[in-house]
C-alpha positions in Angstrom: 25.8 121.2 65.4 25.2 124.0 67.9 22.3 123.9 70.4 20.6 126.7 68.5 20.8 124.8 65.2 19.6 121.6 66.9 16.5 123.4 68.3 15.8 125.0 65.0 16.2 121.7 63.2 14.0 119.8 65.7 11.3 122.5 65.4 11.4 122.4 61.7 11.1 118.6 61.6 8.5 118.5 64.3 6.4 121.0 62.3 6.8 118.8 59.2 5.7 115.7 60.9 2.8 117.3 62.9 1.5 120.1 60.8 -1.7 118.1 60.0 -2.4 116.6 63.4 -4.2 119.7 64.7 -7.3 118.8 62.7 -10.3 117.7 64.8 -10.5 114.1 63.9 -14.1 114.0 65.1 -15.2 115.6 61.8 -14.3 112.3 60.2 -16.7 110.4 62.5 -19.5 112.9 61.9 -19.0 112.9 58.2 -20.4 109.3 57.7 -22.6 108.8 60.8 -25.6 110.0 58.8 -25.1 107.2 56.3 -24.9 103.9 58.1 -25.4 102.1 54.8 -23.0 104.4 52.9 -22.8 103.5 49.2 -19.6 101.6 48.7 -18.5 99.4 45.9 -17.7 95.6 45.7 -15.5 95.4 44.8 20.4 86.9 39.9 20.8 86.7 43.7 19.9 83.5 45.5 19.2 83.0 49.2 22.7 81.7 49.6 24.0 85.2 49.2 21.8 86.9 51.7 24.6 87.6 54.1 26.4 89.8 51.6 23.4 92.0 50.7 23.4 95.7 51.5 21.5 96.7 54.6 20.2 100.1 53.7 19.9 102.7 51.0 23.1 104.3 52.2 24.9 100.9 51.6 23.4 100.8 48.1 24.8 104.3 47.4 28.2 103.3 48.9 28.3 100.3 46.6 27.4 102.5 43.7 30.2 105.0 44.4 32.6 102.2 44.8 31.6 100.8 41.4 31.9 104.2 39.9 35.3 104.8 41.2 36.4 101.3 40.3 -30.4 100.8 51.6 -32.7 100.2 48.4 -30.4 102.5 46.6 -27.5 100.9 48.5 -28.7 97.4 47.8 -29.3 98.2 44.2 -25.8 99.6 43.8 -24.2 96.7 45.5 -26.0 94.3 43.2 -24.6 96.3 40.3 -21.2 96.1 41.8 -21.3 92.3 42.3 -21.6 91.9 38.6 -18.2 93.6 38.0 -16.2 90.7 39.3 -14.9 88.5 36.6 -13.1 85.1 36.4 -9.9 84.3 38.4 -8.2 84.0 35.0 -8.5 87.7 34.7 -6.1 88.0 37.6 -8.7 89.5 39.9 -9.3 92.5 37.7 -12.6 94.3 38.6 -14.8 95.7 35.9 -16.3 99.1 36.7 -19.3 100.9 35.2 -19.0 104.7 34.6 -22.5 105.5 35.8 -22.0 103.6 39.1 -18.6 105.1 39.5 -19.9 108.6 39.1 -22.5 108.0 41.8 -19.8 106.7 44.1 -17.6 109.8 43.4 -20.6 112.0 44.4 -21.2 110.0 47.6 -17.6 110.4 48.6 -17.4 114.0 47.6 -14.8 113.3 44.9 -14.9 115.9 42.2 -13.2 114.8 38.9 -13.6 116.0 35.4 -13.1 112.8 33.5 -14.8 109.8 35.1 -14.4 107.7 31.9 -10.6 108.0 32.1 -10.5 106.8 35.7 -12.8 103.9 34.9 -10.6 103.0 31.9 -7.6 102.9 34.2 -9.3 100.8 36.8 -10.7 98.4 34.3 -7.2 97.9 32.8 -5.0 97.9 35.9 -6.9 97.5 39.2 -6.0 94.2 40.8 -2.6 94.0 39.0 0.9 95.3 39.8 0.5 97.5 36.7 -1.8 100.0 38.4 -0.4 103.5 38.0 -1.4 105.0 41.3 0.4 108.3 40.5 -1.9 108.7 37.5 -5.0 108.0 39.6 -3.8 110.6 42.1 -4.0 113.3 39.4 -7.7 112.6 39.2 -8.6 111.8 42.8 -6.2 114.1 44.7 -6.3 113.7 48.4 -9.3 111.3 48.1 -7.1 108.6 46.6 -6.5 106.6 49.8 -10.2 106.8 50.7 -11.2 105.6 47.3 -8.7 102.8 46.9 -8.9 101.7 50.5 -12.6 101.6 50.6 -12.7 99.7 47.3 -10.3 97.0 48.6 -11.9 96.5 51.9 -15.4 96.2 50.4 -14.1 94.0 47.5 -12.6 91.5 49.9 -15.8 91.4 52.0 -14.4 92.7 55.3 -17.2 95.2 55.6 -19.7 92.4 55.8 -18.5 91.0 59.1 -15.1 92.2 60.4 -15.6 96.0 60.4 -18.3 98.6 59.9 -17.9 100.3 56.5 -18.5 103.7 58.0 -15.6 103.1 60.4 -13.3 102.1 57.6 -13.9 105.3 55.8 -13.5 107.3 59.0 -10.2 105.5 59.6 -8.9 106.0 56.1 -9.6 109.8 56.4 -7.8 110.0 59.7 -4.8 107.9 58.4 -4.7 110.0 55.2 -4.4 113.2 57.3 -1.3 111.9 59.0 0.7 111.7 55.8 2.7 114.6 54.6 1.7 115.6 51.1 5.0 117.5 50.6 6.9 114.3 50.7 7.6 113.4 47.0 7.7 109.6 47.8 6.7 108.7 51.3 3.1 110.0 51.1 -0.5 108.8 51.0 -0.1 107.9 47.3 2.7 105.4 48.2 0.6 104.0 51.1 -2.3 103.4 48.8 -0.1 101.8 46.3 1.4 99.4 48.9 -2.1 98.5 50.1 -3.1 97.8 46.6 0.0 95.6 46.1 -1.0 93.5 49.1 -4.5 93.3 47.7 -3.1 91.9 44.5 -1.1 89.2 46.3 -4.1 88.2 48.4 -6.3 88.0 45.3 -3.9 86.2 42.9 -2.2 83.7 45.1 -3.2 81.2 47.8 -2.0 83.6 50.5 -5.7 84.4 51.0 -6.5 80.7 51.6 -3.6 80.2 54.0 -4.2 83.2 56.3 -7.1 84.1 58.5 -9.4 86.9 57.3 -8.8 89.1 60.3 -5.0 88.8 59.6 -5.5 89.8 56.0 -7.6 92.7 57.3 -4.7 93.5 59.6 -1.9 93.5 57.0 -4.0 95.8 54.7 -4.4 98.2 57.6 -0.7 97.9 58.2 0.0 98.7 54.6 -2.0 101.9 54.5 -0.2 103.0 57.8 3.2 101.6 57.2 4.8 105.0 56.5 2.4 107.1 58.6 3.9 110.5 59.7 7.0 109.8 57.6 9.1 113.0 57.6 10.9 112.3 54.3 14.3 111.5 55.9 16.3 108.3 56.0 17.0 106.3 59.2 20.7 107.0 58.7 20.0 110.8 58.7 17.6 110.5 61.7 20.3 108.7 63.8 23.3 110.8 62.8 21.4 114.1 63.3 20.0 113.0 66.6 16.5 113.7 65.4 13.6 113.4 67.8 12.3 110.2 66.1 15.7 108.5 66.5 15.9 109.6 70.2 12.5 108.3 71.0 12.9 105.1 68.9 16.6 103.9 69.3 17.7 101.2 67.0 18.6 100.6 63.4 15.1 101.5 62.1 13.7 104.4 64.1 11.3 105.5 61.4 9.7 102.1 61.1 9.5 101.9 64.9 7.7 105.2 65.0 5.3 104.1 62.2 4.4 101.0 64.2 3.8 102.9 67.4 1.5 105.4 65.7 -0.4 102.6 64.0 -0.9 100.8 67.3 -2.2 103.9 69.0 -4.6 104.6 66.2 -6.0 101.1 66.1 -6.6 101.2 69.9 -8.1 104.7 69.7 -11.9 104.7 70.3 -12.4 107.2 67.5 -11.1 104.7 65.0 -13.2 101.8 66.5 -11.9 99.3 63.9 -11.5 96.3 66.1 -14.8 96.3 68.0 -16.2 93.3 66.1 -13.2 91.1 66.8 -12.8 88.8 69.8 -9.8 89.1 72.1 -7.7 86.6 70.3 -8.4 88.2 66.9 -7.6 91.7 68.3 -4.3 90.5 69.8 -3.3 88.9 66.5 -4.3 92.0 64.4 -2.2 94.3 66.6 0.7 91.8 66.4 0.4 91.6 62.6 0.2 95.3 62.2 3.3 95.9 64.3 5.4 93.1 62.9 4.6 93.7 59.2 5.3 97.5 59.5 8.7 96.7 61.1 9.4 94.4 58.2 9.4 97.3 55.8 12.8 98.4 57.1 15.4 97.4 54.5 17.9 96.5 57.2 15.9 93.5 58.3 15.4 92.0 54.8 18.2 89.4 55.2 16.7 88.0 58.5 13.2 88.1 57.0 14.2 86.1 53.9 16.0 83.6 56.0 12.9 83.1 58.1 10.9 82.4 54.9 13.5 80.0 53.6 13.5 78.1 56.9 9.7 77.9 56.8 9.8 76.5 53.2 12.3 73.9 54.3 10.1 72.9 57.2 7.1 72.5 54.8 9.2 70.5 52.4 10.2 68.1 55.2 6.5 67.7 56.4 5.0 67.3 52.9 2.5 69.2 50.7 1.1 72.5 52.0 -0.7 73.5 48.9 -4.2 72.7 50.1 -6.5 75.5 51.4 -6.0 74.8 55.1 -5.0 77.7 57.4 -1.5 77.9 58.6 -0.5 78.3 62.2 -0.5 82.0 63.3 3.3 82.3 63.4 3.6 80.9 59.9 0.9 83.3 58.7 2.9 86.1 60.2 6.1 85.2 58.4 4.3 85.2 55.0 2.5 88.4 55.7 5.7 90.1 56.7 7.2 89.1 53.3 4.0 90.1 51.5 4.3 93.6 53.1 8.0 93.9 52.2 7.4 92.9 48.6 4.4 95.3 48.3 6.5 98.1 49.8 9.1 97.7 47.1 6.5 96.6 44.5 7.0 99.7 42.4 10.2 98.0 41.2 8.0 95.4 39.4 5.7 97.8 37.7 5.9 98.7 34.0 9.0 100.8 33.5 7.2 104.0 32.7 5.4 103.7 36.1 8.4 102.4 38.0 10.5 105.3 36.7 8.0 107.9 38.1 8.4 106.4 41.6 12.2 106.3 41.3 12.4 110.0 40.4 10.1 110.9 43.3 12.3 109.0 45.7 15.4 110.6 44.2 13.9 114.1 44.7 13.0 113.2 48.4 16.7 112.3 48.9 17.7 115.6 47.4 15.4 117.5 49.7 17.2 115.8 52.6 20.5 116.9 51.2 19.2 120.4 50.9 18.2 120.4 54.6 21.6 118.9 55.5 23.4 121.8 53.8 21.1 124.5 55.3 21.8 123.1 58.8 25.5 122.3 58.2 25.1 118.8 59.5 27.3 117.1 56.9 25.8 113.6 57.5 24.1 113.0 54.2 25.6 110.6 51.5 26.4 111.9 48.1 23.2 110.4 46.7 21.3 113.2 48.4 23.6 116.0 47.1 22.2 117.5 43.9 25.7 118.9 43.1 27.5 115.6 43.4 25.1 112.8 42.4 25.5 112.4 38.6 23.5 110.5 36.1 25.9 107.5 36.0 25.8 107.1 39.8 22.0 107.4 39.8 21.6 104.7 37.1 24.0 102.4 38.9 22.2 102.8 42.1 19.0 101.6 40.5 20.7 98.5 39.2 22.3 97.8 42.6 19.0 98.3 44.5 16.9 96.1 42.2 19.6 93.3 42.1 20.4 93.6 45.8 17.0 94.0 47.3 14.1 93.4 44.9 15.4 90.2 43.2 16.1 88.4 46.5 12.7 89.3 47.8 10.8 88.2 44.7 12.8 85.0 44.3 12.2 84.1 47.9 8.4 84.6 47.5 8.5 82.5 44.4 9.9 79.6 46.4 6.7 79.5 48.5 4.8 76.5 47.0 1.4 78.4 46.8 2.7 81.8 45.8 3.7 81.9 42.1 4.9 85.4 41.4 7.1 84.6 38.5 5.5 87.4 36.5 6.8 89.9 39.0 10.3 88.4 38.6 10.0 88.8 34.8 8.9 92.4 35.1 11.7 93.1 37.5 14.3 91.7 35.1 12.8 93.9 32.3 13.2 97.0 34.5 16.8 96.0 35.3 17.4 95.7 31.6 16.1 99.2 31.0 18.3 100.7 33.7 21.3 98.8 32.3 20.5 100.1 28.8 20.4 103.6 30.0 23.7 103.1 32.0 25.4 101.8 28.8 24.2 104.7 26.8 25.4 107.1 29.5 28.8 105.4 29.5 29.1 106.1 25.8 28.8 109.8 26.4 30.4 109.7 29.9 31.9 113.2 29.6 28.4 114.5 29.3 27.0 112.7 32.3 
């Protein structure tokens, strides 16, 4: 690549990653300062095969190709909201009232035409891995992260003691502004979905009992920031093209390193002011959890992460039962939160197939956009999975099977081995989705000349 091409490429990428940073973030602070009591609402691989797993999306594609070739108002509202909670048997689903929800939309300046449809979706899916965040995005637009994030933080009670609710909303607005809406997959909608996935794990397993509240708060913050300023390019592409992000963050996962750095800076920014109620030990742990869990979203570290969890489970087995409600030591909490983040990040693989499929096609389009950039800049560093003219239906279907069997199954099965984290329902959903992709692959094979 010539120096002229490199300069043009860097400027283009820099503009993509920074085109929303020029906004004056102080407006987010001013927006809620007049409402200190802002109305919010309550809200079949086994571990033995880990060394042979693929390390990246590029490895998945290579494997696929190889296979192919061979106040009073506030108090009143919060009282209404407290009644929405139902029994644990309902898998932490929250029941919402249309009238209260409409008042909340007005408070948060969310303008939607069909409140009842949103309420119906929330009542049926919120608090489960079935939630269709893409569908909610069509109603809530760029307020999606603010709505979902505020709902989760208030529902878990963190706004009662750990953080001021106004600061939470300010922070969510700032974080939302640092995501690129033009990314088909790695955008604010995905971040909100991952945060909700972590909320589900905290609400439906004993993870919430075994970890400190400030560390739960931390991992949810990490979830909503885990892809912040993502430029829609893979780590492999960043490294081979000598992108600014790779040069500033050398290593196997420059994108995740960048996300972690940005998240750390935001958390320590006085404008965010999210950690002011925490003591020194809590602040240190929160920053550590945010950094380590974000870095754990890199697919290339999955093998090491799952081995860490397996070793921890073996240690517990040797010591005896750990299924009581006592808190784990910090380092053990951190291992579990890293896994919870990883599972939530790939959690779309366990959603109902119609929802899972939406996310898959979004990611596929993002890869194609990378391939388009590669061609424009004559870099020739992109795998065939990013080339619209080369990546055919059969290869695409095989890549989904390889990814789900190579990454998703080991992660879910490892989590299922933790004594107090029964996620067998996720494993079953994952197997159903694999079955759907295999069915499509078999149908494609029957008409191979048309694929």
